[in-house]
PDB file of C-alpha atoms and ligand atoms in Angstrom:
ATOM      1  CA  UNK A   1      11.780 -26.627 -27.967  1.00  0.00           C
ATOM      2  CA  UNK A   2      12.516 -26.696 -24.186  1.00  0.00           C
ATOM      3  CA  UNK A   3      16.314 -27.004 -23.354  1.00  0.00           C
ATOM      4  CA  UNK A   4      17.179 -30.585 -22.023  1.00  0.00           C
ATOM      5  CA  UNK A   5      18.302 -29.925 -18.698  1.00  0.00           C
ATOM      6  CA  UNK A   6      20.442 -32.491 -16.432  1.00  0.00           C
ATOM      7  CA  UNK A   7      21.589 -31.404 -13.198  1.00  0.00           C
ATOM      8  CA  UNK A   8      24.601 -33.162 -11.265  1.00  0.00           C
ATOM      9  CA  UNK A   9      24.978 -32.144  -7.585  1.00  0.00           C
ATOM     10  CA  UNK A  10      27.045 -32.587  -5.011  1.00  0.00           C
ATOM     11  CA  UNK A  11      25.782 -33.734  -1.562  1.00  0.00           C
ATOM     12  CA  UNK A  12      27.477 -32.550   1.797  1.00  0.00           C
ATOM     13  CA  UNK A  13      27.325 -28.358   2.173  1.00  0.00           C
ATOM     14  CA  UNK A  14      25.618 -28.454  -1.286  1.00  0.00           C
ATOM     15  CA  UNK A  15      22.045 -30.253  -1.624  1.00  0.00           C
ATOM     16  CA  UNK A  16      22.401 -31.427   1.991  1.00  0.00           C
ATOM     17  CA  UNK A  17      23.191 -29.045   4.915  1.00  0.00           C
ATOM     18  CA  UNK A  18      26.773 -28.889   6.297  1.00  0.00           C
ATOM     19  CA  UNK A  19      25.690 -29.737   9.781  1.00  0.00           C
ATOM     20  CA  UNK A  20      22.236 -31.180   9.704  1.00  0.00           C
ATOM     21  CA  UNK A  21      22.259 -33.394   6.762  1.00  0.00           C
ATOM     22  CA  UNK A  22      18.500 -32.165   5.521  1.00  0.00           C
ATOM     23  CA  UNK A  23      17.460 -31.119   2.046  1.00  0.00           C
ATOM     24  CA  UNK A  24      13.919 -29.642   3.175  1.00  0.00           C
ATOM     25  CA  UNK A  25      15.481 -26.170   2.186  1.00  0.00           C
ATOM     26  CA  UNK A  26      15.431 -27.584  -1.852  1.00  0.00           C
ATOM     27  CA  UNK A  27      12.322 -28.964  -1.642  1.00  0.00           C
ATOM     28  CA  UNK A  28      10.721 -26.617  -3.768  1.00  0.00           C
ATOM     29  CA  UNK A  29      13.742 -26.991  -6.600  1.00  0.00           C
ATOM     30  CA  UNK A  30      13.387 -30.450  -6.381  1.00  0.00           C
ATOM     31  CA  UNK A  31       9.630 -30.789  -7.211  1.00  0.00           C
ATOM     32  CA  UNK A  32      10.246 -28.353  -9.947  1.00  0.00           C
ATOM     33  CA  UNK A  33      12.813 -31.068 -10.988  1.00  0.00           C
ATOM     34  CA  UNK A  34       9.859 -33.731 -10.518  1.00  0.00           C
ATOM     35  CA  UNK A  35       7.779 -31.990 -12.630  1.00  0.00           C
ATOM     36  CA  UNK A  36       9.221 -31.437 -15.076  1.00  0.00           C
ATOM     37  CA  UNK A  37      11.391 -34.239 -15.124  1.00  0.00           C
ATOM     38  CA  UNK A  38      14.675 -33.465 -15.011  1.00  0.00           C
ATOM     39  CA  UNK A  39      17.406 -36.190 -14.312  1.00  0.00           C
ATOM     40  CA  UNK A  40      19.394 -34.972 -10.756  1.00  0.00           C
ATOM     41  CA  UNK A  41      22.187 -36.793 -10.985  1.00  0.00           C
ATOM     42  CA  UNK A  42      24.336 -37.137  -7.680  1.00  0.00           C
ATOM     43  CA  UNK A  43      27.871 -36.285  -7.559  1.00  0.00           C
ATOM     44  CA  UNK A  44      29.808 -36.972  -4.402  1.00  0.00           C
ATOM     45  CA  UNK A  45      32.957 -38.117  -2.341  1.00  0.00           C
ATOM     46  CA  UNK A  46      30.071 -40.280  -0.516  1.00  0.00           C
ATOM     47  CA  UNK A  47      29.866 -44.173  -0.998  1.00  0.00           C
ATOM     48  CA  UNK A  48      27.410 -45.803  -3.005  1.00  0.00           C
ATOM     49  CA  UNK A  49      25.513 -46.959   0.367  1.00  0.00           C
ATOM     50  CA  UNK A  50      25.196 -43.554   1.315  1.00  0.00           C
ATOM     51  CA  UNK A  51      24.079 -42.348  -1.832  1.00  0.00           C
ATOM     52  CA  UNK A  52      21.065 -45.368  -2.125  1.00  0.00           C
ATOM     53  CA  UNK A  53      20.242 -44.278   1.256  1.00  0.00           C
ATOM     54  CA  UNK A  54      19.541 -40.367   0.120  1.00  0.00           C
ATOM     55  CA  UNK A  55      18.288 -41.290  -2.918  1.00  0.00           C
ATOM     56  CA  UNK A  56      15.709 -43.581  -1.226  1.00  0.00           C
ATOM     57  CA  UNK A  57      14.973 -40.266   1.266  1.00  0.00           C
ATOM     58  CA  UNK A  58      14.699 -38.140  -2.192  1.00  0.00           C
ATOM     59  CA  UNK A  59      13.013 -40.517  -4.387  1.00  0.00           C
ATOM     60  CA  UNK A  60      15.801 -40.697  -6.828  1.00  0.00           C
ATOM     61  CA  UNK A  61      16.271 -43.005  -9.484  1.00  0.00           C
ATOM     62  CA  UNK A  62      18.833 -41.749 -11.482  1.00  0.00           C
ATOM     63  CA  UNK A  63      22.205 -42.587 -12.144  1.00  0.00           C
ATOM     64  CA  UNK A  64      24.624 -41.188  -9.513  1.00  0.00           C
ATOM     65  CA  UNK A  65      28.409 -40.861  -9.721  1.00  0.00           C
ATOM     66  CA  UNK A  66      29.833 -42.173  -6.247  1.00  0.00           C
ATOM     67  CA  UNK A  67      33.408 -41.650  -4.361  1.00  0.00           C
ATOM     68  CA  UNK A  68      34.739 -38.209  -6.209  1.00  0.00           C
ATOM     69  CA  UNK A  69      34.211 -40.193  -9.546  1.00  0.00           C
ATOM     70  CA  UNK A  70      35.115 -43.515  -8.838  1.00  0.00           C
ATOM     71  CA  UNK A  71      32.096 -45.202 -10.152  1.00  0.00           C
ATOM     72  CA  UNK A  72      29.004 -44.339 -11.860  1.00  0.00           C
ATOM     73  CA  UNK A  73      26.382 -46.572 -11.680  1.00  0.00           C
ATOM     74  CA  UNK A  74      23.582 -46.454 -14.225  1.00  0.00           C
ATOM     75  CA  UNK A  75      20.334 -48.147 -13.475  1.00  0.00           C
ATOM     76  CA  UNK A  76      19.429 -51.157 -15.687  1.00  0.00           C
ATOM     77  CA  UNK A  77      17.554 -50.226 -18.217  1.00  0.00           C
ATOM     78  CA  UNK A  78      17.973 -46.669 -17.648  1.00  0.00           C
ATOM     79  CA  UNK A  79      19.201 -46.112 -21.219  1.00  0.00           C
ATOM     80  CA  UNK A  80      17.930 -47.649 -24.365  1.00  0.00           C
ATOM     81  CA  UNK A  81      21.187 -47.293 -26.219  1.00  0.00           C
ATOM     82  CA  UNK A  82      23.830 -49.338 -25.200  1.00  0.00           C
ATOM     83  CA  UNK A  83      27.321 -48.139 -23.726  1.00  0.00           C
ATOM     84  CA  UNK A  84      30.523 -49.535 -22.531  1.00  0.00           C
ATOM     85  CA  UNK A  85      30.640 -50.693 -18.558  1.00  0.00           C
ATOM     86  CA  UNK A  86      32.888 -52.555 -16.339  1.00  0.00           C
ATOM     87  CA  UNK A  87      30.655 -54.466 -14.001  1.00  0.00           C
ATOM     88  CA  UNK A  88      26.999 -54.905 -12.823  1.00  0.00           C
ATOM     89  CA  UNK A  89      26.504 -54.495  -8.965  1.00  0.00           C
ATOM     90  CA  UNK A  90      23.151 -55.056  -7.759  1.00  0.00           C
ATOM     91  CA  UNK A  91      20.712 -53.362 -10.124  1.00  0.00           C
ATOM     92  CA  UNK A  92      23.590 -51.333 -11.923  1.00  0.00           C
ATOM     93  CA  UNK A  93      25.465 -51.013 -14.213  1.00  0.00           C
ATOM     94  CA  UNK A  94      29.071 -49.464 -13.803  1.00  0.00           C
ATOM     95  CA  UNK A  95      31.772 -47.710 -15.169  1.00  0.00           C
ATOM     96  CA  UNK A  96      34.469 -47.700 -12.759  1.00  0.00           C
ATOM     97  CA  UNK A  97      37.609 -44.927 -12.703  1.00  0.00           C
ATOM     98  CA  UNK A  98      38.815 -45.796  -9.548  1.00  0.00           C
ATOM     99  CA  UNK A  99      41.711 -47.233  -7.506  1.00  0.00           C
ATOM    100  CA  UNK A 100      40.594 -49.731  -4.824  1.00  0.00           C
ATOM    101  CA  UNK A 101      40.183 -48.654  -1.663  1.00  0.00           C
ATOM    102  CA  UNK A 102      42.549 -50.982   0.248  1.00  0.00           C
ATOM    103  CA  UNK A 103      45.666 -49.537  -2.091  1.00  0.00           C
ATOM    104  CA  UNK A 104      44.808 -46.271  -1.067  1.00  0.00           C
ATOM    105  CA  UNK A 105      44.905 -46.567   2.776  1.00  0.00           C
ATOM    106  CA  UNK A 106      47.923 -48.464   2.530  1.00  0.00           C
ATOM    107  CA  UNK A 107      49.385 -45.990   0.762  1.00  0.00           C
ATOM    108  CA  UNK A 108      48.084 -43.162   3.342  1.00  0.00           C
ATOM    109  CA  UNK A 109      49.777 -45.426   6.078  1.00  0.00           C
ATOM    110  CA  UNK A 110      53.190 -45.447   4.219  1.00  0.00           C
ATOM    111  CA  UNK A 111      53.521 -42.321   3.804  1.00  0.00           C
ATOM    112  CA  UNK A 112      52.227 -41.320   7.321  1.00  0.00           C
ATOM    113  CA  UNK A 113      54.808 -43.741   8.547  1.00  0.00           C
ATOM    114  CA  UNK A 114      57.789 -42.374   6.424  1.00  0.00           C
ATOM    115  CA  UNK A 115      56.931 -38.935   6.949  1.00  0.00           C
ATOM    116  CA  UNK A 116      55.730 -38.923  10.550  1.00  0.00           C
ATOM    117  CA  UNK A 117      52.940 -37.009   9.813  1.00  0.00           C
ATOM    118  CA  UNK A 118      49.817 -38.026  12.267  1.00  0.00           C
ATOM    119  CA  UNK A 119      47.184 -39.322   9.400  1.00  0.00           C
ATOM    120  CA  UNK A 120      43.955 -41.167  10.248  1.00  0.00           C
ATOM    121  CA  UNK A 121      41.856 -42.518   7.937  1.00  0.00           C
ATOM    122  CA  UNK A 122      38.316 -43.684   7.757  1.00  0.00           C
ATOM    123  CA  UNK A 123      39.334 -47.130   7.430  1.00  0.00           C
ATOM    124  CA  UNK A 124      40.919 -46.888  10.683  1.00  0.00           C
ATOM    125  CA  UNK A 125      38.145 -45.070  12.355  1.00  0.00           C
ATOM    126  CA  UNK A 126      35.454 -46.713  14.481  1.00  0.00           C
ATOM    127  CA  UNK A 127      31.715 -46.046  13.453  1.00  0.00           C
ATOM    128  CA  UNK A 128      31.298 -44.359  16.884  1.00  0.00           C
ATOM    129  CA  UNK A 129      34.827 -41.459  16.303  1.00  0.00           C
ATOM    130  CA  UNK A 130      33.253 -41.213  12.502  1.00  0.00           C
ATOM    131  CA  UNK A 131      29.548 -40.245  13.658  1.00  0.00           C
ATOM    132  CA  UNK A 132      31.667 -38.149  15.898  1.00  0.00           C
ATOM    133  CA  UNK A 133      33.451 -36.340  13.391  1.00  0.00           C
ATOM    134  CA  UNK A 134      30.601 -36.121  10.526  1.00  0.00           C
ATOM    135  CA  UNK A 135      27.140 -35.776  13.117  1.00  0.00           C
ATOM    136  CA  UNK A 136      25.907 -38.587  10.900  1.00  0.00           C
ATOM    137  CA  UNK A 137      24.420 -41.061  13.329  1.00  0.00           C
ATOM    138  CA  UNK A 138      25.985 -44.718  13.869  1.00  0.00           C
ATOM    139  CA  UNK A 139      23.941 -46.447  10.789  1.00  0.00           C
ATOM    140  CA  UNK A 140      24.560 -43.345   7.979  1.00  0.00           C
ATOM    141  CA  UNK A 141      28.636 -43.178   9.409  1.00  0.00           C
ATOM    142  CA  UNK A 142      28.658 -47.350   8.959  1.00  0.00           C
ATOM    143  CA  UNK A 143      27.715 -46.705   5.150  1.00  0.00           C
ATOM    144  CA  UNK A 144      29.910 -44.018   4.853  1.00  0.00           C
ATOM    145  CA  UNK A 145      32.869 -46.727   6.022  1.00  0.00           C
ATOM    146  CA  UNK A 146      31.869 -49.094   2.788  1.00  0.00           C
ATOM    147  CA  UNK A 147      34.530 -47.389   0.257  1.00  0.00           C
ATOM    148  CA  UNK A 148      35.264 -48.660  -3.030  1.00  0.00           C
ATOM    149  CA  UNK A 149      37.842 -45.870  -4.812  1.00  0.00           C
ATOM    150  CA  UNK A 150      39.133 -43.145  -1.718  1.00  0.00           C
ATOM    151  CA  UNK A 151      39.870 -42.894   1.052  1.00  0.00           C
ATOM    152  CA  UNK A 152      38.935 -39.606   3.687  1.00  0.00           C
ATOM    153  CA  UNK A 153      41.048 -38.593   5.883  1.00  0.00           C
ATOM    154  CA  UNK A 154      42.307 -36.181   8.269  1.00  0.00           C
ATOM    155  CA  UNK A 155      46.079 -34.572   8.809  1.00  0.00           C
ATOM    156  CA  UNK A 156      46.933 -34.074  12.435  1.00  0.00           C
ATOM    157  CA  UNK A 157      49.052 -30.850  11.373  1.00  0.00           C
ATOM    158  CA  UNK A 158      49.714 -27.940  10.290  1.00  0.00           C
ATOM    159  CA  UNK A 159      49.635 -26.469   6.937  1.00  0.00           C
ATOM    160  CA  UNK A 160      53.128 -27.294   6.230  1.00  0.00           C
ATOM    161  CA  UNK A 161      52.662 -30.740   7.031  1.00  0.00           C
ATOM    162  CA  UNK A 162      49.329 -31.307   4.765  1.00  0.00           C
ATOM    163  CA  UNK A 163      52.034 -30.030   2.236  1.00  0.00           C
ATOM    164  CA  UNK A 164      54.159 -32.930   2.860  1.00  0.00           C
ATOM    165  CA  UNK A 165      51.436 -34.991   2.428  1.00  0.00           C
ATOM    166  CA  UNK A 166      49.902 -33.828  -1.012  1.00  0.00           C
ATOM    167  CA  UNK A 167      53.174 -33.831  -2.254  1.00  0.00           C
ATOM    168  CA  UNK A 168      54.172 -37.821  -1.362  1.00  0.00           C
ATOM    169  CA  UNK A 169      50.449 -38.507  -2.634  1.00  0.00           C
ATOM    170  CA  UNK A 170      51.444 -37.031  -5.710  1.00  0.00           C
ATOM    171  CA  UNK A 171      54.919 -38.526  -5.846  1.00  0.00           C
ATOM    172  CA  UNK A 172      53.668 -42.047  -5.722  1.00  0.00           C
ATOM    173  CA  UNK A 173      50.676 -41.262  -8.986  1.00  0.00           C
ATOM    174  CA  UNK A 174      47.763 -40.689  -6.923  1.00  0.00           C
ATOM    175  CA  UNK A 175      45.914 -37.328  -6.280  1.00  0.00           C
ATOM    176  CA  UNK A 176      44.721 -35.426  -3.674  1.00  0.00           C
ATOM    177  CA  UNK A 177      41.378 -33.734  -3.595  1.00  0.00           C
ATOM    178  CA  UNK A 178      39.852 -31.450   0.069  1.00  0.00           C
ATOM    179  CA  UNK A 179      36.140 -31.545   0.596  1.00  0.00           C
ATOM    180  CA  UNK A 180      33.904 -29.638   3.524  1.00  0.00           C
ATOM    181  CA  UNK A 181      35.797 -31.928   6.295  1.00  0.00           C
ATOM    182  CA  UNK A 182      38.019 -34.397   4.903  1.00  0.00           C
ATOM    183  CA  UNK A 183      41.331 -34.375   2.590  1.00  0.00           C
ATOM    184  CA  UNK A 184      40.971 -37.233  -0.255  1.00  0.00           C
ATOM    185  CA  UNK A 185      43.088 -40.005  -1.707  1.00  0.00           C
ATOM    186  CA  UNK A 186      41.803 -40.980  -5.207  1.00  0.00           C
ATOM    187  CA  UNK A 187      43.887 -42.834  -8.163  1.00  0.00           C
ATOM    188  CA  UNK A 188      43.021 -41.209 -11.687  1.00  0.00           C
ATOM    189  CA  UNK A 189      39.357 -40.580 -11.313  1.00  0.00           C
ATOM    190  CA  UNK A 190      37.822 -37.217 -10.286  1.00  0.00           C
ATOM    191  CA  UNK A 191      34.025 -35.340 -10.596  1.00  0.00           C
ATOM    192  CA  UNK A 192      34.628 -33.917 -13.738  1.00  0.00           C
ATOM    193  CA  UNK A 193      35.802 -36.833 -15.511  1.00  0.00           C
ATOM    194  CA  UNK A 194      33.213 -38.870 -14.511  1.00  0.00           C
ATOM    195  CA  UNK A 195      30.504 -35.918 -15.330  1.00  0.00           C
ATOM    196  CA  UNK A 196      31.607 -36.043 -18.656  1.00  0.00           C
ATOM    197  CA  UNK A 197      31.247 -39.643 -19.496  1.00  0.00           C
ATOM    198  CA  UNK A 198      28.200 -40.090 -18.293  1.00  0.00           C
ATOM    199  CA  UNK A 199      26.702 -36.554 -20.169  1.00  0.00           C
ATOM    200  CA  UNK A 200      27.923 -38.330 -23.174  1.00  0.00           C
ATOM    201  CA  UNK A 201      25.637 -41.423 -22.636  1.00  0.00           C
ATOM    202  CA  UNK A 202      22.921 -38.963 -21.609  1.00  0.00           C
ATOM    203  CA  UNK A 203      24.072 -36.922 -25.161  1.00  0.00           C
ATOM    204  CA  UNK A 204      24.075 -40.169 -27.121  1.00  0.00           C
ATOM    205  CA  UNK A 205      20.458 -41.330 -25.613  1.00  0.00           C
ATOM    206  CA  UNK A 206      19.018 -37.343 -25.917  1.00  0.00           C
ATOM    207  CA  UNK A 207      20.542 -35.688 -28.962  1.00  0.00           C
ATOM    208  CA  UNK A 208      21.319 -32.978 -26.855  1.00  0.00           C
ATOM    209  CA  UNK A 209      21.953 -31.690 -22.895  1.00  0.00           C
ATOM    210  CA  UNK A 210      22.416 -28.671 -20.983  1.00  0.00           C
ATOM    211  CA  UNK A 211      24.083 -29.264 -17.981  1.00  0.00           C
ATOM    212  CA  UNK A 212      23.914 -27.711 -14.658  1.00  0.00           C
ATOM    213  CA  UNK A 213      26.629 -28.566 -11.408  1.00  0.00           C
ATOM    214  CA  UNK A 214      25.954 -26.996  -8.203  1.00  0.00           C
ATOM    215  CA  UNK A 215      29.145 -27.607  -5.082  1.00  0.00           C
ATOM    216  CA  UNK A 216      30.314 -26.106  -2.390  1.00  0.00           C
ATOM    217  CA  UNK A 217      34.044 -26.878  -2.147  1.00  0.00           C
ATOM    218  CA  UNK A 218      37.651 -27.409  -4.078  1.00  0.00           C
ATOM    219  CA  UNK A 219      36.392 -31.382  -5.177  1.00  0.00           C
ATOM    220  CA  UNK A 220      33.595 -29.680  -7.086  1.00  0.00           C
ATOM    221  CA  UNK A 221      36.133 -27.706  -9.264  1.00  0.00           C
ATOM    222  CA  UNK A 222      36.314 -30.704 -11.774  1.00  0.00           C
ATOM    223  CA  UNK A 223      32.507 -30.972 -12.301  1.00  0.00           C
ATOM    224  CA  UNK A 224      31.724 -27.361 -12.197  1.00  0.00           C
ATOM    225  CA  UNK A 225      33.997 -27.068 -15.387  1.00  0.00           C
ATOM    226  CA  UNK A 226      33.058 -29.800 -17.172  1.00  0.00           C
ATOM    227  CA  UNK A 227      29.383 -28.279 -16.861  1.00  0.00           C
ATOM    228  CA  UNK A 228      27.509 -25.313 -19.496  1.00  0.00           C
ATOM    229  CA  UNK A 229      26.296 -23.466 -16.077  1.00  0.00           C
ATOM    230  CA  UNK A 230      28.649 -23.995 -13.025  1.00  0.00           C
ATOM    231  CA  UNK A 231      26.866 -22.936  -9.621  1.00  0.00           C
ATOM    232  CA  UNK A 232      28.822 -22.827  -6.177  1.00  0.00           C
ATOM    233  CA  UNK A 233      26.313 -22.207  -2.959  1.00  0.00           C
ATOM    234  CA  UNK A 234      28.016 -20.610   0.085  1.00  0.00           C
ATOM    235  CA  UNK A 235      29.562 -22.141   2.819  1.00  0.00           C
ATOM    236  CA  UNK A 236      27.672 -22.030   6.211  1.00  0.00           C
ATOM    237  CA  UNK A 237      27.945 -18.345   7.377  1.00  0.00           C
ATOM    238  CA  UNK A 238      27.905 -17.365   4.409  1.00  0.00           C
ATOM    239  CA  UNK A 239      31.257 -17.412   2.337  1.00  0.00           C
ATOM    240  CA  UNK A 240      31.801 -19.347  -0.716  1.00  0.00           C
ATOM    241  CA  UNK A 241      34.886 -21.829  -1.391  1.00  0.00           C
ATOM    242  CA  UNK A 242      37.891 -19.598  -2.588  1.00  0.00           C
ATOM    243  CA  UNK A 243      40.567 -20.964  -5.194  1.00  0.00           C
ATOM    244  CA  UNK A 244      37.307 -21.671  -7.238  1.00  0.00           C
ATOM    245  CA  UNK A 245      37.658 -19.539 -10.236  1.00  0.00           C
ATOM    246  CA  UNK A 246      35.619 -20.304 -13.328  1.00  0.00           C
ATOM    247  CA  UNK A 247      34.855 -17.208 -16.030  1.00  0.00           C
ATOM    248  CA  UNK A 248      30.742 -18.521 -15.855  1.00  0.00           C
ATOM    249  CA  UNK A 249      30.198 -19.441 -12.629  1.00  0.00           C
ATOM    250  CA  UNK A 250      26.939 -18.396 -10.692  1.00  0.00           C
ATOM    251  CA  UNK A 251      27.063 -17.764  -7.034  1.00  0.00           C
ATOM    252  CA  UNK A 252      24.025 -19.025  -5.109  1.00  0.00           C
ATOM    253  CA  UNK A 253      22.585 -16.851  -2.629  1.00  0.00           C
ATOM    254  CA  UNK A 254      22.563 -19.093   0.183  1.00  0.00           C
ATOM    255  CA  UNK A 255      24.234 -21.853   2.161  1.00  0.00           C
ATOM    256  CA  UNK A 256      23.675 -25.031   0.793  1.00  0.00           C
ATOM    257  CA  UNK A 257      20.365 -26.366   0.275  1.00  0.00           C
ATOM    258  CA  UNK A 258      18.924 -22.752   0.726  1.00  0.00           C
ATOM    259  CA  UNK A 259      21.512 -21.657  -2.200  1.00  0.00           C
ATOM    260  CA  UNK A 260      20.733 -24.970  -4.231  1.00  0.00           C
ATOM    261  CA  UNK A 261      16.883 -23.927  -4.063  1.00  0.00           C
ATOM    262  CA  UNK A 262      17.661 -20.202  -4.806  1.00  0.00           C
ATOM    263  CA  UNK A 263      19.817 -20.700  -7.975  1.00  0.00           C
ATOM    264  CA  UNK A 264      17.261 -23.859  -9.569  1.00  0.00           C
ATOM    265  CA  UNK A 265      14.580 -21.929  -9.209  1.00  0.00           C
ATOM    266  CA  UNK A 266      15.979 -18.935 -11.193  1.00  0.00           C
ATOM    267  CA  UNK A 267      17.907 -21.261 -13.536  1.00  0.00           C
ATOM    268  CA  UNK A 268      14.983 -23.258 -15.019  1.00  0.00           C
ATOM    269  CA  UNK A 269      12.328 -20.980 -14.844  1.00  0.00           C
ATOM    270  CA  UNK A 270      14.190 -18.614 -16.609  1.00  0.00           C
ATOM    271  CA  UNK A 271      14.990 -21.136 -19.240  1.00  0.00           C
TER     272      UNK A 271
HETATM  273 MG1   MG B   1      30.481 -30.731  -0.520  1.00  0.00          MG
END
């Protein structure tokens, strides 16, 4: 019988290019994925407007898991066996991890204040400095500013000071995560956690899964080990995220979308 394959990925650097935003390089991965349908489940620090707004682009109607694990929202009638949720939104159901949004920018602003550490946050960034910052235009940066569970930001330091920082997150009970461009403030929830609740609804609705994660940077380290085959796609120019160790892991040969193609391709067709 034909493993059941599911496939979480991360967005920015991994399915979508670092700079341009495109998937086009995956395209042929992804009808592979079509075809033989295969559930791509999307795992990201982005906000759940961003993610209906690639998923629209990709023809995606899966569940996704949005905000570094903060929610995961599971289409109705997606499953037929039933599971435990927290709240319907729209046309989903979800199971929320995360801390609201508001409690983590205040936080960010106390301890930027106490510490004197230059922080900015998205929250306090116009749409125009974010499209700036990202090279998302005006509309995607908007929905990237519609945050539910973290908060992005940046450090106006050096590496001493983003110390500082990290440590008073951690002092106060929340947690810091780094993706391609932003340092994160999250409460308890993170990829991996979330990865694994929903493979167990997927396990409970299946019988059985084999699970593929593919990432590009340090908040991909909880998913890639809660996955059976971990993949990590390079970097632009070429290098791959380092403090990433995992005994299985499978380095993509390419930078993100051209890696993501590279390593589906061989993954299920090899299967
Ligand atoms: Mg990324």
């Amino acid at each position: 019988m034909p493993k059941k394959f599911l496939i979480y990925t991360d967005l920015d650097g991994t399915l979508l290019d670092h700079d341009t935003y495109t998937f086009h390089p995956a395209e042929a991965a992804l009808k592979l994925l079509e075809n033989r349908k295969i559930p791509l489940i999307i795992c990201t620090s982005k906000t759940r407007a961003e993610i209906e707004f690639f998923r629209k682009l990709l023809g995606n109607q899966e569940p996704f898991i949005s905000e570094n694990g903060g929610g995961i929202f599971i289409p109705e009638g997606y499953f037929e066996h039933e599971f435990e949720f927290d709240r319907v939104i729209k046309e989903y159901k979800v199971i929320e991890s995360g801390t609201p949004a508001h409690s983590l920018s205040q936080a960010l602003e106390d301890i930027s204040l106490e510490t004197g550490i230059e922080v900015r946050g998205f929250s306090q960034m116009s749409v125009s400095e974010l499209s700036e910052l990202t090279g998302l235009d005006e509309y995607t940066a908007q929905l990237s500013k519609l945050r539910d569970y973290s908060e992005p930001f940046l450090i106006y330091g050096d590496d001493k000071d983003t110390e500082t920082i990290v440590e008073k997150i951690n002092l106060i009970g929340y947690r810091h995560t780094r993706g391609g461009r932003f340092h994160h403030i999250l409460g308890e929830n993170d990829k991996g956690k979330a990865v694994r609740t929903l493979t167990d609804i997927y396990v409970n609705e299946l019988g059985e899964a084999t699970t593929i994660g593919l990432g590009d940077s340090l908040n991909d380290q909880p998913m890639l080990r809660e996955v059976d085959i971990p993949v990590l796609v390079q970097k632009p120019g070429g290098e791959y995220q380092t403090n990433i160790s995992l005994r299985n892991i499978h380095y993509a040969e390419g930078a993100g979308p051209y890696g993501w193609n590279a390593e589906i391709l061989k993954i299920i067709m090899n299967s």
